[in-house]
PDB file of C-alpha atoms in Angstrom:
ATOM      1  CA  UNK A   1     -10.833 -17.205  11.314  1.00  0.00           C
ATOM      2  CA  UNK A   2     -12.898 -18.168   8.424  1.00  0.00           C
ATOM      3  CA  UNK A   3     -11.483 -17.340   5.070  1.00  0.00           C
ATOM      4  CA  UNK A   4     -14.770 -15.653   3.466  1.00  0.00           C
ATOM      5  CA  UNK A   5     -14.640 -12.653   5.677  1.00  0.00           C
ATOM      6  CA  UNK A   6     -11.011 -11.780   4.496  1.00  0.00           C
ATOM      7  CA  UNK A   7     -11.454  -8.794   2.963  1.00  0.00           C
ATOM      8  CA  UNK A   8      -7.621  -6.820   3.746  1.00  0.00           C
ATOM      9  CA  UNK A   9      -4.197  -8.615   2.168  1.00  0.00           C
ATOM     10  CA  UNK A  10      -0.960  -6.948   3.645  1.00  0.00           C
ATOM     11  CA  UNK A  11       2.058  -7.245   3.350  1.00  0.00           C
ATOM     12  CA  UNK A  12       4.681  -6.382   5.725  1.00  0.00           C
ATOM     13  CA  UNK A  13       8.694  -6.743   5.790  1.00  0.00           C
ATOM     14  CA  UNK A  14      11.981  -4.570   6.104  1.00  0.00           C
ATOM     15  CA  UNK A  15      12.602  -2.008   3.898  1.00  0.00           C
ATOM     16  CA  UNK A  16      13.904  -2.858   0.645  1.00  0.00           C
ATOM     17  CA  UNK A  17      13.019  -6.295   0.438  1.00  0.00           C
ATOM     18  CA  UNK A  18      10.521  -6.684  -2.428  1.00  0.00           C
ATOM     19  CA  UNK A  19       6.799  -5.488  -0.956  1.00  0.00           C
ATOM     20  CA  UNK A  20       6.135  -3.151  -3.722  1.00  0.00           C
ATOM     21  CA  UNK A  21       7.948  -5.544  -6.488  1.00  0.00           C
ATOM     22  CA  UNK A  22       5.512  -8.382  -5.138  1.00  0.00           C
ATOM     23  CA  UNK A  23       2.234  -5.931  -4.889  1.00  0.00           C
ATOM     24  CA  UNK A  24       2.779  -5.392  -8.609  1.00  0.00           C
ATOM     25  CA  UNK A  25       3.067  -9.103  -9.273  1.00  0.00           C
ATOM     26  CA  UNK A  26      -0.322 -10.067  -7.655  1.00  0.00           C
ATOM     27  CA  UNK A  27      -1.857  -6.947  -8.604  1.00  0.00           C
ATOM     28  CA  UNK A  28      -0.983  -7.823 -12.164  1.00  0.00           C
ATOM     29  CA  UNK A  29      -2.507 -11.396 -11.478  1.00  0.00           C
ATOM     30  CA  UNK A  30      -5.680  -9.950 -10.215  1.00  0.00           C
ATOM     31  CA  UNK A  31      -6.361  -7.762 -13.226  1.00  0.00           C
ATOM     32  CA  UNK A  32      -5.546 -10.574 -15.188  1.00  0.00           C
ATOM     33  CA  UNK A  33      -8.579 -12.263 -13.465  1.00  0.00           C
ATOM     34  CA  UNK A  34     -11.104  -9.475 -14.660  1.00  0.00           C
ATOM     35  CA  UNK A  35     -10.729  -7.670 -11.495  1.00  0.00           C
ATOM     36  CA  UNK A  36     -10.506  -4.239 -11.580  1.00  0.00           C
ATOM     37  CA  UNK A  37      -7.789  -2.521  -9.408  1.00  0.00           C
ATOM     38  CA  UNK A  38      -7.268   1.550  -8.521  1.00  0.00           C
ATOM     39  CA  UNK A  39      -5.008   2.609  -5.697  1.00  0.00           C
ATOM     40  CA  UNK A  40      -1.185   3.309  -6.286  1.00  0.00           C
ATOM     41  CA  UNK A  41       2.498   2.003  -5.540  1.00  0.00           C
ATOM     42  CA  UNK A  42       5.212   3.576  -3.810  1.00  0.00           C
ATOM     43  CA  UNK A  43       8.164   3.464  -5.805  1.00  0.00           C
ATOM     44  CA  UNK A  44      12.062   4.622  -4.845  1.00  0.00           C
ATOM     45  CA  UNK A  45      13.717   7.274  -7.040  1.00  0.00           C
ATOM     46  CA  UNK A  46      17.062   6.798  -7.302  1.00  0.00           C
ATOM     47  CA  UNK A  47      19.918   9.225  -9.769  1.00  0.00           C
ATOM     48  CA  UNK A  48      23.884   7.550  -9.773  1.00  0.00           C
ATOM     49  CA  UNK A  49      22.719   4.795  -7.353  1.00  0.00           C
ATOM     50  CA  UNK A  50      21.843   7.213  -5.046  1.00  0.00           C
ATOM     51  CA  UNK A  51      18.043   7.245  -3.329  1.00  0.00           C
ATOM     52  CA  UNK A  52      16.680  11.151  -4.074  1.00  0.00           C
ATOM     53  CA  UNK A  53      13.398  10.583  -2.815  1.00  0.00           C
ATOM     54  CA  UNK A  54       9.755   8.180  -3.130  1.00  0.00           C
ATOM     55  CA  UNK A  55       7.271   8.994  -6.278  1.00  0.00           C
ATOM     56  CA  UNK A  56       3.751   7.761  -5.837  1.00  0.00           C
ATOM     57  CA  UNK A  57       2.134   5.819  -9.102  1.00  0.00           C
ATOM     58  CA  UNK A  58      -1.579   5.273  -9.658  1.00  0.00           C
ATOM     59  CA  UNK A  59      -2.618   1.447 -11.100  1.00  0.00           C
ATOM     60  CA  UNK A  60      -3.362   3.407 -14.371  1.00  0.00           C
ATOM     61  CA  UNK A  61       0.458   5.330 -14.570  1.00  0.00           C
ATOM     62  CA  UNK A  62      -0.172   8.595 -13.152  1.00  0.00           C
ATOM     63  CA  UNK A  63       3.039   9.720 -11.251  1.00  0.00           C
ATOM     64  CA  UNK A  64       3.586  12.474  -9.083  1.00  0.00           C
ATOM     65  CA  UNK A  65       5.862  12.873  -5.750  1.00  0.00           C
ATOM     66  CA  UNK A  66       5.802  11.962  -2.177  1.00  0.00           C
ATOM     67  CA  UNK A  67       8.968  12.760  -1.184  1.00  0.00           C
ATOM     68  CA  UNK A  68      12.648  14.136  -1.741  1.00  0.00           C
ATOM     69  CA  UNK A  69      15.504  14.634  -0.022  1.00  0.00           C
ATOM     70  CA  UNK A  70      15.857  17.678   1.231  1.00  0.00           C
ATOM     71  CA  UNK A  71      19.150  18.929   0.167  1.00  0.00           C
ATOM     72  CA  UNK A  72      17.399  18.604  -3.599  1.00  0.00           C
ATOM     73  CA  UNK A  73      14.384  20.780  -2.430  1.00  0.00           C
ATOM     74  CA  UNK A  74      14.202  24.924  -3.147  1.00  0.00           C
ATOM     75  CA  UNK A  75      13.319  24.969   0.672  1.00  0.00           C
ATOM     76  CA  UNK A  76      12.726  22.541   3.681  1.00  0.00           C
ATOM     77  CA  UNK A  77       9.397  21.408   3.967  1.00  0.00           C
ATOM     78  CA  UNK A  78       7.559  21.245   7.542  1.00  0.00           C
ATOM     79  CA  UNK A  79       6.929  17.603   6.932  1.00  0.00           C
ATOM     80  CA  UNK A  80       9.894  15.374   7.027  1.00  0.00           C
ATOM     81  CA  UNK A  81      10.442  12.011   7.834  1.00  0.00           C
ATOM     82  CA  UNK A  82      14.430  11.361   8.078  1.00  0.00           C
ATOM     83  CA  UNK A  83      16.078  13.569   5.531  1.00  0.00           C
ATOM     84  CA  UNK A  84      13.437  13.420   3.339  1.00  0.00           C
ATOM     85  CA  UNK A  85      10.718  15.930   2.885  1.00  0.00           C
ATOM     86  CA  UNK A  86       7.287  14.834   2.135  1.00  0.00           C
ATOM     87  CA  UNK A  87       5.478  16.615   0.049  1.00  0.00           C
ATOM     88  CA  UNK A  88       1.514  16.636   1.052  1.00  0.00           C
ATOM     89  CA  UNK A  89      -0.301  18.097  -1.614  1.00  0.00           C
ATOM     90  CA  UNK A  90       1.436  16.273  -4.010  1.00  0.00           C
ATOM     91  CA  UNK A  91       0.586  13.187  -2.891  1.00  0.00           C
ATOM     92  CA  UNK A  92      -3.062  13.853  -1.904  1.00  0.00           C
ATOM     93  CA  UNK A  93      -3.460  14.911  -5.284  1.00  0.00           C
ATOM     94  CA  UNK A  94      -2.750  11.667  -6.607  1.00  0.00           C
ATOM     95  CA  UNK A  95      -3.929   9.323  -3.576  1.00  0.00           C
ATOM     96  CA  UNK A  96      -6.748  10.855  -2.878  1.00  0.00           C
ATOM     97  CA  UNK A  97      -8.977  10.143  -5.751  1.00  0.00           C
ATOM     98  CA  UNK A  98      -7.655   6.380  -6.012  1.00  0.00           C
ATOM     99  CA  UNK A  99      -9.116   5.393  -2.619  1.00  0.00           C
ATOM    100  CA  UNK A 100     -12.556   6.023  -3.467  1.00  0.00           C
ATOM    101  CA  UNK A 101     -14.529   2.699  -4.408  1.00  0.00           C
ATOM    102  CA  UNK A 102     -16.213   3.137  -7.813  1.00  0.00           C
ATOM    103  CA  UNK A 103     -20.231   2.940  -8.069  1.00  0.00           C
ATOM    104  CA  UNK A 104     -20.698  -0.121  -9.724  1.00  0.00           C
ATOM    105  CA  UNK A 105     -20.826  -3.437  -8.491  1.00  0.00           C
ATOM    106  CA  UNK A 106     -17.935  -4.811 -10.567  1.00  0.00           C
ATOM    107  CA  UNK A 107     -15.621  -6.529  -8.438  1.00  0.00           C
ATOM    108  CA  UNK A 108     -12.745  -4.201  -7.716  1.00  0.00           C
ATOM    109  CA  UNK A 109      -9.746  -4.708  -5.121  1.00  0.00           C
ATOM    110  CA  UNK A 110      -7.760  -1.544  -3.827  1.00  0.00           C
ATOM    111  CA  UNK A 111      -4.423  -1.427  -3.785  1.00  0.00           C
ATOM    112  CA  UNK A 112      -2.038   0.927  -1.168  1.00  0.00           C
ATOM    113  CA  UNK A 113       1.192   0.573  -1.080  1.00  0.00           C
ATOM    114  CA  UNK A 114       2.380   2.082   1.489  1.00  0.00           C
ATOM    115  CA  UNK A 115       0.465   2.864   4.903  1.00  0.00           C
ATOM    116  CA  UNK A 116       3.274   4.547   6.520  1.00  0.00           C
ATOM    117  CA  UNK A 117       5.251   7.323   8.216  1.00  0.00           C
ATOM    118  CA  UNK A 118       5.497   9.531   4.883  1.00  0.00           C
ATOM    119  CA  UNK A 119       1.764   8.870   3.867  1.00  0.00           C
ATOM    120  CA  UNK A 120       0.401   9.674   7.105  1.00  0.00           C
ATOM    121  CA  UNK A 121       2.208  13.120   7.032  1.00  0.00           C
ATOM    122  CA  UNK A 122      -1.417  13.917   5.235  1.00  0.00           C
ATOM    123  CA  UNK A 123      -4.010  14.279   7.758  1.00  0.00           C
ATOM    124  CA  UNK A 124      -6.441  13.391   5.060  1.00  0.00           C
ATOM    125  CA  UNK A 125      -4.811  10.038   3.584  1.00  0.00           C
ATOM    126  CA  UNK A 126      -4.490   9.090   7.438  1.00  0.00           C
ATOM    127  CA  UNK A 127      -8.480   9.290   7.744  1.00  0.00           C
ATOM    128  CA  UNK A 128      -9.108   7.615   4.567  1.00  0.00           C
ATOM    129  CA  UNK A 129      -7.065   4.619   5.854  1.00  0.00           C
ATOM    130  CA  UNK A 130      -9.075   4.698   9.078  1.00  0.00           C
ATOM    131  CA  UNK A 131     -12.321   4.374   6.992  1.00  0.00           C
ATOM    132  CA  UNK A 132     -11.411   2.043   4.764  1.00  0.00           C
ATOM    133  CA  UNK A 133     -10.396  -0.501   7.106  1.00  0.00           C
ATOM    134  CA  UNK A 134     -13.358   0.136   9.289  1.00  0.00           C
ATOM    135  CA  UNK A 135     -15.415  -1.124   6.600  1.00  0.00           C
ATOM    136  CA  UNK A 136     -14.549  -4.831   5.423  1.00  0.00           C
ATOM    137  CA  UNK A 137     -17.646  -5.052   3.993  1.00  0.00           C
ATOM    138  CA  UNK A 138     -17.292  -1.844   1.462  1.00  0.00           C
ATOM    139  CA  UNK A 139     -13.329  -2.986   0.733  1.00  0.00           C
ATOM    140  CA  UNK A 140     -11.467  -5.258  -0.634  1.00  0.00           C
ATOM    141  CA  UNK A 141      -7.415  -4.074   0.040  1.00  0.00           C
ATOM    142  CA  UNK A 142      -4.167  -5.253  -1.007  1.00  0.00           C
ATOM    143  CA  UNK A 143      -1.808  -3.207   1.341  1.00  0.00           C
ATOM    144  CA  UNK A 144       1.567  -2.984   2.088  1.00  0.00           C
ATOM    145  CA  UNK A 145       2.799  -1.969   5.905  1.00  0.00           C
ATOM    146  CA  UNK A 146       6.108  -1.011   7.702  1.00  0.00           C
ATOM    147  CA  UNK A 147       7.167  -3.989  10.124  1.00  0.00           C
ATOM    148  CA  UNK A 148       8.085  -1.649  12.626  1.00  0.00           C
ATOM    149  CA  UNK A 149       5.675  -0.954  15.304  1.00  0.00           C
ATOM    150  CA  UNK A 150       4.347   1.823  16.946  1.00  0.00           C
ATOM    151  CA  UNK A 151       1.643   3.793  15.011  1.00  0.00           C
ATOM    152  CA  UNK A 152      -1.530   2.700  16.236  1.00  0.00           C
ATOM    153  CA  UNK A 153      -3.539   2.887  12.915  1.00  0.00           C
ATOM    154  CA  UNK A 154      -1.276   0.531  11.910  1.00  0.00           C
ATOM    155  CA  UNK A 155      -1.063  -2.193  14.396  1.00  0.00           C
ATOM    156  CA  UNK A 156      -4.975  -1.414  14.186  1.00  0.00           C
ATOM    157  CA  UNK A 157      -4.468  -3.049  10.021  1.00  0.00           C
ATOM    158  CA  UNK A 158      -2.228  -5.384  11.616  1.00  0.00           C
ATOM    159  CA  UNK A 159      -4.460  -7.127  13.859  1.00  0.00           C
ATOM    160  CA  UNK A 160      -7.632  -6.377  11.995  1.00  0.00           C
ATOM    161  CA  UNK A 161      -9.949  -9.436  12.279  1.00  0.00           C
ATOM    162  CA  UNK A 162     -10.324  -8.849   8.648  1.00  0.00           C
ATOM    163  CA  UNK A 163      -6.368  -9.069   7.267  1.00  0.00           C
ATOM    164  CA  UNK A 164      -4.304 -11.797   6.886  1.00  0.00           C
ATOM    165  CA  UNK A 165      -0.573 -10.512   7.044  1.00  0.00           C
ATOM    166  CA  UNK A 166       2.469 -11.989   5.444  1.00  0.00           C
ATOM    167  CA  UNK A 167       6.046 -11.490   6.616  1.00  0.00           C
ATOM    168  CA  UNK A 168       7.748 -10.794   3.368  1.00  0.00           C
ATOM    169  CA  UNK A 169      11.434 -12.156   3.374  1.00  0.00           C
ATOM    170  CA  UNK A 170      14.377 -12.311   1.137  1.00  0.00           C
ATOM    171  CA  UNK A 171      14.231 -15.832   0.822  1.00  0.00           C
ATOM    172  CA  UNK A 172      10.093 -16.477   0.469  1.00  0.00           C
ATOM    173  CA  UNK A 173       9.856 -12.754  -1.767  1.00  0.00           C
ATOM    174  CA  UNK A 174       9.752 -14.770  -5.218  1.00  0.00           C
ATOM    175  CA  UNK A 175       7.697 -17.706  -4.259  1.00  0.00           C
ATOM    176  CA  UNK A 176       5.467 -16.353  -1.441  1.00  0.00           C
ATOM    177  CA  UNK A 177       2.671 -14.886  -4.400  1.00  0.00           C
ATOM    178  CA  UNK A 178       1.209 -18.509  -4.575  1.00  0.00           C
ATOM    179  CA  UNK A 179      -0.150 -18.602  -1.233  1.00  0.00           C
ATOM    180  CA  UNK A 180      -1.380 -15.365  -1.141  1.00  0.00           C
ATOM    181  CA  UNK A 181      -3.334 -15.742  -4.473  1.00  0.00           C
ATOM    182  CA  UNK A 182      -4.941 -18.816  -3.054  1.00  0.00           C
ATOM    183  CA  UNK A 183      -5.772 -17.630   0.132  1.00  0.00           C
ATOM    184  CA  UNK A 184      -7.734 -14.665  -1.428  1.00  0.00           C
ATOM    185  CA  UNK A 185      -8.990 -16.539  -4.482  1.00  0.00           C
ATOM    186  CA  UNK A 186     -10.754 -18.746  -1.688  1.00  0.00           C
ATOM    187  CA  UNK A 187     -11.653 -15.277   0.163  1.00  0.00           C
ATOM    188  CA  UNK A 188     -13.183 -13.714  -2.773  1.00  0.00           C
ATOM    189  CA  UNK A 189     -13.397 -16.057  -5.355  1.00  0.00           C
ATOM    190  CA  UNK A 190     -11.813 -14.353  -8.321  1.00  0.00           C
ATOM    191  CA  UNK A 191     -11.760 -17.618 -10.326  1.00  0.00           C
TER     192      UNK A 191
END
C-alpha cells in the first residue's frame, strides 16, 4: 500500500494500556505542526481509586459524560455496557458537532478516541463513523479502537485500505509516537 493514500491512523490495544495517553501526545504534535484538530478523547473517571464511569472531552476542553456506573445513577439507563450506563444524549451532544469537517481548506485531522461498544450505544455516532471512513478522501482520522473483535464497523476501520493500525503495547506505548508521526508526516506531509 502506498503511503499517500493513508488517510485513517488507529490505534488499537487492551484496555488500559496508554491509547488515549498516546492520542494526546501526537495530537499535541500535530497542532504543534499548524494542523488544526477537532474530535474528542475518552477519558476514565475515577473517585478513591475507584473507576465511576468514562467522560468524553472535545480537543478544545469541553467535557461532558459518556458513562457511569450504575449504582451512582438516579435510575438504570436502557443502554449499558457492563455495569456501566451510557448515557446517549450526553455524549451526542458533545460528539456530534466535533465530527463535522470545517469549510475551509485548512488542513485539519480528526481525532476519535474511542470507536467502541459505549459510543456505538448512539445510533447516530455509529453512522457518523460509517461515513467518515467511507470517505478517505474528505478525512483525515486519528482513531483509537478496541482490540477485541466482533463489531463489524470496526473490523470494517480495521482493515480499511485506507488505515494503518498499530498494536499499542506496554512496552512500545512511550516510544511507538515516532513511527507513527513519520508514517503520516510522509502520508500527509505536515512538515
Amino acid at each position: 500500500m502506498a503511503n499517500h493514500k493513508l488517510k485513517f491512523f488507529v490505534l488499537t490495544g487492551e484496555p488500559g494500556v496508554g491509547k488515549t495517553t498516546l492520542t494526546k501526545k501526537l495530537s499535541s504534535t500535530i497542532a504543534d505542526k499548524g494542523i488544526k484538530l477537532s474530535g474528542f478523547y475518552t477519558e476514565e473517571i475515577r473517585k478513591d481509586g475507584v473507576r465511576e464511569g468514562f467522560d468524553i472531552v472535545t480537543v478544545d476542553g469541553v467535557r461532558g459524560r459518556l458513562a457511569r456506573d450504575q449504582t451512582l445513577l438516579s435510575a438504570p439507563l436502557k443502554q449499558k455496557v457492563g455495569k456501566y450506563g451510557v448515557l446517549v444524549k450526553e455524549f451526542e451532544t458533545i460528539a456530534m458537532p466535533c465530527l463535522v469537517k470545517s469549510e475551509d481548506s485548512t488542513p485539519q485531522v480528526l481525532v476519535i478516541d474511542e470507536i467502541g461498544k459505549m459510543e456505538f450505544q448512539s445510533e447516530t455516532f455509529k453512522a457518523a463513523i460509517k461515513i467518515i471512513f467511507n470517505h478517505p478522501s474528505h478525512y483525515t482520522v486519528l482513531a483509537t479502537i478496541p482490540l477485541k473483535k466482533g463489531d463489524q464497523l470496526i473490523e470494517s476501520i480495521r482493515n480499511n485500505k485506507n488505515a494503518k493500525v498499530w498494536m499499542v503495547t506496554r512496552k512500545n506505548r512511550d516510544t511507538i509516537h515516532e513511527e507513527i508521526l513519520k508514517v503520516m508526516n510522509t502520508a500527509l506531509r505536515f512538515d
